[in-house]
Amino acid sequence: MSTQQQPPRSTGAFRTKTVEQSIRDTEEPEHALRKSLSAWDLTVFGVGVIIGTGIFVLTGIAAKENAGPATALSFVIAGIVCALAALCYAEFASTVPVAGSAYTFSYASIGELPAWIIGWDLVLEFALGTAVVAVGWSGYVRALLETNLGVRMPTELSGPDAGGHFDLLAFLLILALTAVLVIGMKLSARITAIVVAIKVAVVLLVIVAGAFFIKAENYTPFIPPAQPEEGGSGLMAPLVQLLFGYEPTNFGVMGIFTAASIVFFAFIGFDVVATAAEETRNPQRDMPRGILGSLLICTLLYVAVTLVVTGMQRYTEMSATAPLADAFKAVGRPFFAGAISLGAAVGLITVCMILLLGQTRVFFAMSRDGLLPRFFSITHPTFRTPHRATIVLGVVIAVIAGFTSLQALAALVNIGTLFAFVIVALGVIVLRNTRPDLHRAFRTPWVPVLPGLSIAASLWLMLNLPAETWLRFAVWMALGVVVYYLYGRSHSRLGRLGRGADF
């Protein structure tokens, strides 16, 4: 392979960056990341970020309001949608083992402007997700301190949800995780492995201990009769309803699909594994194993937990806030309820850290390409981590978390992830046609049919989101296009190469 830089195939906003060029950029000493992760590390990262608020909260909401015991099938459907996307991610991550995930994949296949848009989308998604998870963790810890130790945080430092002004615990958590990520990925992987072990142990406790309290009558009917959904109107209504007059239903067969669009939140995060491709020792082999392995493990755990919990307690009586813990309280086992709450609090630490990891890696990749200031893509001389981007983003997100209310949670995180799924699946189809010569250690089967199914399934779930979410998403994307044309387009390293300028 020639070491000469090749000009882009197009000089416009849809110019693409070749795979070879992306890989060469990872070899620049000042912008290189340390390769230290194995397939096991990646799988642990995936399980660590996927198993979080979803399994501890969404199970109760979906069962009580949408699908009853059939929520287990909703998790299967959502898992299939993610699996379709995961197969596409696996091909890209093994073919283009470069930091940035969907952003990098889009740059290599569709073009610079689409890559910028998806990178802009991911930065928002991961930032919001990190802040919100930190606030949720803070709430769990405050409750555990007060209930078990009699220690009560001052109201002023308990965050907006508790009537205060600043959430000190959420702020400190993100600063601590920022320090861990600066020190290095291997330390992050070790901490994640310990926390994930605790979290999985709690989930297995629910499955094994809860199985002794299952009552068969709680499964009848497994699919409750359909009921019209009492949804919102105007911008709060699902977009599919406004476009096609489709009326979503709760329960029944269609209720299973309605619940699938809700529990999809529980799977958000497996794509973060792809952001660590550049720091993986053997990405061609290990990335597909890490992505698909973590998704399979979590889907099986989700289905098992849902079947157990809906068997322990009648779905109409389930808690919408702490279904797993409250199910054990309902059968007179408060000890297990306390253990589950502790596990949830511990487990959210890894979710927060890995979302922050994904955010910094996307930001780093965009900076290295010149679409954001190159200052942020300089790596630490000892730790080989993007310390500047990590510190700046960590402090900003810590401040956001300190002043964020959980009620301010937007579905932007969900729509942003699904949008990334669509772009990655489209990118697989495009790159198969434009670069059939590339060596692909992992090949998505049945192209273009399977990526096409991934696009259709993701779009369907997106259509089930409120029109207000679409409006906010469109505004953020429009702002991103403006920033690209004001800064990114003129500072792009690929654009400078096309104009014959020096990097």
mmCIF file of N, CA, C and O in Angstrom, residues 127 129-135 137 168-181 352-353 356 390 393-402:
data_model
loop_
_atom_site.group_PDB
_atom_site.id
_atom_site.type_symbol
_atom_site.label_atom_id
_atom_site.label_comp_id
_atom_site.label_asym_id
_atom_site.label_seq_id
_atom_site.Cartn_x
_atom_site.Cartn_y
_atom_site.Cartn_z
ATOM 1 N N ALA A 127 -23.422 12.938 25.566
ATOM 2 C CA ALA A 127 -23.349 13.949 26.620
ATOM 3 C C ALA A 127 -24.610 13.934 27.474
ATOM 4 O O ALA A 127 -24.549 13.922 28.710
ATOM 5 N N GLY A 129 -26.780 11.491 27.710
ATOM 6 C CA GLY A 129 -26.878 10.204 28.382
ATOM 7 C C GLY A 129 -25.998 10.135 29.615
ATOM 8 O O GLY A 129 -26.420 9.655 30.672
ATOM 9 N N THR A 130 -24.764 10.630 29.506
ATOM 10 C CA THR A 130 -23.849 10.616 30.645
ATOM 11 C C THR A 130 -24.396 11.433 31.802
ATOM 12 O O THR A 130 -24.391 10.996 32.959
ATOM 13 N N ALA A 131 -24.867 12.654 31.506
ATOM 14 C CA ALA A 131 -25.388 13.531 32.554
ATOM 15 C C ALA A 131 -26.600 12.931 33.240
ATOM 16 O O ALA A 131 -26.714 12.938 34.474
ATOM 17 N N VAL A 132 -27.499 12.380 32.458
ATOM 18 C CA VAL A 132 -28.740 11.833 33.012
ATOM 19 C C VAL A 132 -28.469 10.609 33.880
ATOM 20 O O VAL A 132 -29.037 10.457 34.966
ATOM 21 N N VAL A 133 -27.586 9.718 33.419
ATOM 22 C CA VAL A 133 -27.252 8.525 34.207
ATOM 23 C C VAL A 133 -26.588 8.932 35.524
ATOM 24 O O VAL A 133 -26.853 8.339 36.580
ATOM 25 N N ALA A 134 -25.734 9.953 35.477
ATOM 26 C CA ALA A 134 -25.086 10.422 36.703
ATOM 27 C C ALA A 134 -26.115 10.948 37.700
ATOM 28 O O ALA A 134 -26.011 10.697 38.907
ATOM 29 N N VAL A 135 -27.119 11.652 37.204
ATOM 30 C CA VAL A 135 -28.181 12.156 38.083
ATOM 31 C C VAL A 135 -28.987 10.995 38.667
ATOM 32 O O VAL A 135 -29.330 10.990 39.857
ATOM 33 N N TRP A 137 -27.877 7.942 39.175
ATOM 34 C CA TRP A 137 -26.997 7.312 40.166
ATOM 35 C C TRP A 137 -27.019 8.088 41.476
ATOM 36 O O TRP A 137 -27.086 7.503 42.563
ATOM 37 N N LEU A 168 -24.334 17.575 43.866
ATOM 38 C CA LEU A 168 -22.913 17.404 44.142
ATOM 39 C C LEU A 168 -22.423 16.003 43.803
ATOM 40 O O LEU A 168 -21.336 15.824 43.242
ATOM 41 N N LEU A 169 -23.222 14.974 44.125
ATOM 42 C CA LEU A 169 -22.786 13.598 43.888
ATOM 43 C C LEU A 169 -22.619 13.321 42.399
ATOM 44 O O LEU A 169 -21.634 12.688 41.982
ATOM 45 N N ALA A 170 -23.567 13.764 41.577
ATOM 46 C CA ALA A 170 -23.465 13.561 40.132
ATOM 47 C C ALA A 170 -22.238 14.277 39.577
ATOM 48 O O ALA A 170 -21.502 13.741 38.727
ATOM 49 N N PHE A 171 -22.002 15.493 40.059
ATOM 50 C CA PHE A 171 -20.855 16.283 39.634
ATOM 51 C C PHE A 171 -19.537 15.564 39.958
ATOM 52 O O PHE A 171 -18.661 15.415 39.103
ATOM 53 N N LEU A 172 -19.417 15.076 41.191
ATOM 54 C CA LEU A 172 -18.183 14.412 41.619
ATOM 55 C C LEU A 172 -17.975 13.079 40.900
ATOM 56 O O LEU A 172 -16.839 12.698 40.588
ATOM 57 N N LEU A 173 -19.072 12.359 40.631
ATOM 58 C CA LEU A 173 -18.945 11.082 39.923
ATOM 59 C C LEU A 173 -18.315 11.280 38.548
ATOM 60 O O LEU A 173 -17.376 10.559 38.171
ATOM 61 N N ILE A 174 -18.805 12.244 37.791
ATOM 62 C CA ILE A 174 -18.279 12.451 36.438
ATOM 63 C C ILE A 174 -16.826 12.925 36.486
ATOM 64 O O ILE A 174 -16.000 12.502 35.662
ATOM 65 N N LEU A 175 -16.480 13.771 37.458
ATOM 66 C CA LEU A 175 -15.085 14.189 37.576
ATOM 67 C C LEU A 175 -14.178 12.999 37.886
ATOM 68 O O LEU A 175 -13.081 12.874 37.333
ATOM 69 N N ALA A 176 -14.633 12.097 38.755
ATOM 70 C CA ALA A 176 -13.836 10.912 39.093
ATOM 71 C C ALA A 176 -13.668 10.003 37.879
ATOM 72 O O ALA A 176 -12.564 9.491 37.612
ATOM 73 N N LEU A 177 -14.737 9.799 37.127
ATOM 74 C CA LEU A 177 -14.660 8.948 35.944
ATOM 75 C C LEU A 177 -13.811 9.595 34.861
ATOM 76 O O LEU A 177 -13.127 8.896 34.102
ATOM 77 N N THR A 178 -13.823 10.912 34.794
ATOM 78 C CA THR A 178 -12.962 11.621 33.849
ATOM 79 C C THR A 178 -11.499 11.327 34.154
ATOM 80 O O THR A 178 -10.702 11.049 33.244
ATOM 81 N N ALA A 179 -11.133 11.350 35.426
ATOM 82 C CA ALA A 179 -9.757 11.043 35.828
ATOM 83 C C ALA A 179 -9.381 9.618 35.443
ATOM 84 O O ALA A 179 -8.274 9.360 34.956
ATOM 85 N N VAL A 180 -10.307 8.675 35.635
ATOM 86 C CA VAL A 180 -10.043 7.275 35.277
ATOM 87 C C VAL A 180 -9.797 7.147 33.780
ATOM 88 O O VAL A 180 -8.863 6.450 33.338
ATOM 89 N N LEU A 181 -10.599 7.830 32.963
ATOM 90 C CA LEU A 181 -10.456 7.726 31.514
ATOM 91 C C LEU A 181 -9.183 8.401 31.026
ATOM 92 O O LEU A 181 -8.603 7.985 30.023
ATOM 93 N N CYS A 352 -22.338 5.228 33.075
ATOM 94 C CA CYS A 352 -21.884 6.617 32.988
ATOM 95 C C CYS A 352 -20.482 6.695 32.391
ATOM 96 O O CYS A 352 -20.211 7.515 31.502
ATOM 97 N N MET A 353 -19.575 5.845 32.850
ATOM 98 C CA MET A 353 -18.195 5.907 32.386
ATOM 99 C C MET A 353 -18.077 5.555 30.909
ATOM 100 O O MET A 353 -17.334 6.210 30.160
ATOM 101 N N LEU A 356 -19.389 8.291 28.671
ATOM 102 C CA LEU A 356 -18.396 9.369 28.629
ATOM 103 C C LEU A 356 -17.225 8.969 27.730
ATOM 104 O O LEU A 356 -16.708 9.788 26.958
ATOM 105 N N THR A 390 -10.991 14.718 26.904
ATOM 106 C CA THR A 390 -11.630 14.050 28.036
ATOM 107 C C THR A 390 -11.843 15.012 29.201
ATOM 108 O O THR A 390 -12.927 15.045 29.804
ATOM 109 N N LEU A 393 -14.511 17.881 28.160
ATOM 110 C CA LEU A 393 -15.863 17.330 28.092
ATOM 111 C C LEU A 393 -16.330 16.854 29.460
ATOM 112 O O LEU A 393 -17.500 17.026 29.820
ATOM 113 N N GLY A 394 -15.424 16.227 30.223
ATOM 114 C CA GLY A 394 -15.790 15.750 31.547
ATOM 115 C C GLY A 394 -16.258 16.869 32.451
ATOM 116 O O GLY A 394 -17.271 16.748 33.150
ATOM 117 N N VAL A 395 -15.535 17.982 32.445
ATOM 118 C CA VAL A 395 -15.917 19.130 33.284
ATOM 119 C C VAL A 395 -17.252 19.712 32.822
ATOM 120 O O VAL A 395 -18.133 20.008 33.647
ATOM 121 N N VAL A 396 -17.423 19.868 31.505
ATOM 122 C CA VAL A 396 -18.673 20.432 30.985
ATOM 123 C C VAL A 396 -19.863 19.545 31.348
ATOM 124 O O VAL A 396 -20.901 20.029 31.829
ATOM 125 N N ILE A 397 -19.717 18.236 31.150
ATOM 126 C CA ILE A 397 -20.826 17.325 31.438
ATOM 127 C C ILE A 397 -21.074 17.242 32.937
ATOM 128 O O ILE A 397 -22.223 17.115 33.381
ATOM 129 N N ALA A 398 -20.023 17.335 33.750
ATOM 130 C CA ALA A 398 -20.194 17.340 35.210
ATOM 131 C C ALA A 398 -21.035 18.531 35.648
ATOM 132 O O ALA A 398 -21.925 18.405 36.506
ATOM 133 N N VAL A 399 -20.769 19.675 35.057
ATOM 134 C CA VAL A 399 -21.555 20.873 35.387
ATOM 135 C C VAL A 399 -23.009 20.701 34.931
ATOM 136 O O VAL A 399 -23.950 21.039 35.664
ATOM 137 N N ILE A 400 -23.181 20.161 33.717
ATOM 138 C CA ILE A 400 -24.544 19.914 33.221
ATOM 139 C C ILE A 400 -25.285 18.976 34.164
ATOM 140 O O ILE A 400 -26.445 19.211 34.525
ATOM 141 N N ALA A 401 -24.614 17.897 34.582
ATOM 142 C CA ALA A 401 -25.237 16.932 35.490
ATOM 143 C C ALA A 401 -25.593 17.582 36.822
ATOM 144 O O ALA A 401 -26.613 17.253 37.437
ATOM 145 N N GLY A 402 -24.754 18.495 37.271
ATOM 146 C CA GLY A 402 -25.019 19.159 38.534
ATOM 147 C C GLY A 402 -26.302 19.954 38.539
ATOM 148 O O GLY A 402 -26.966 20.083 39.572
#
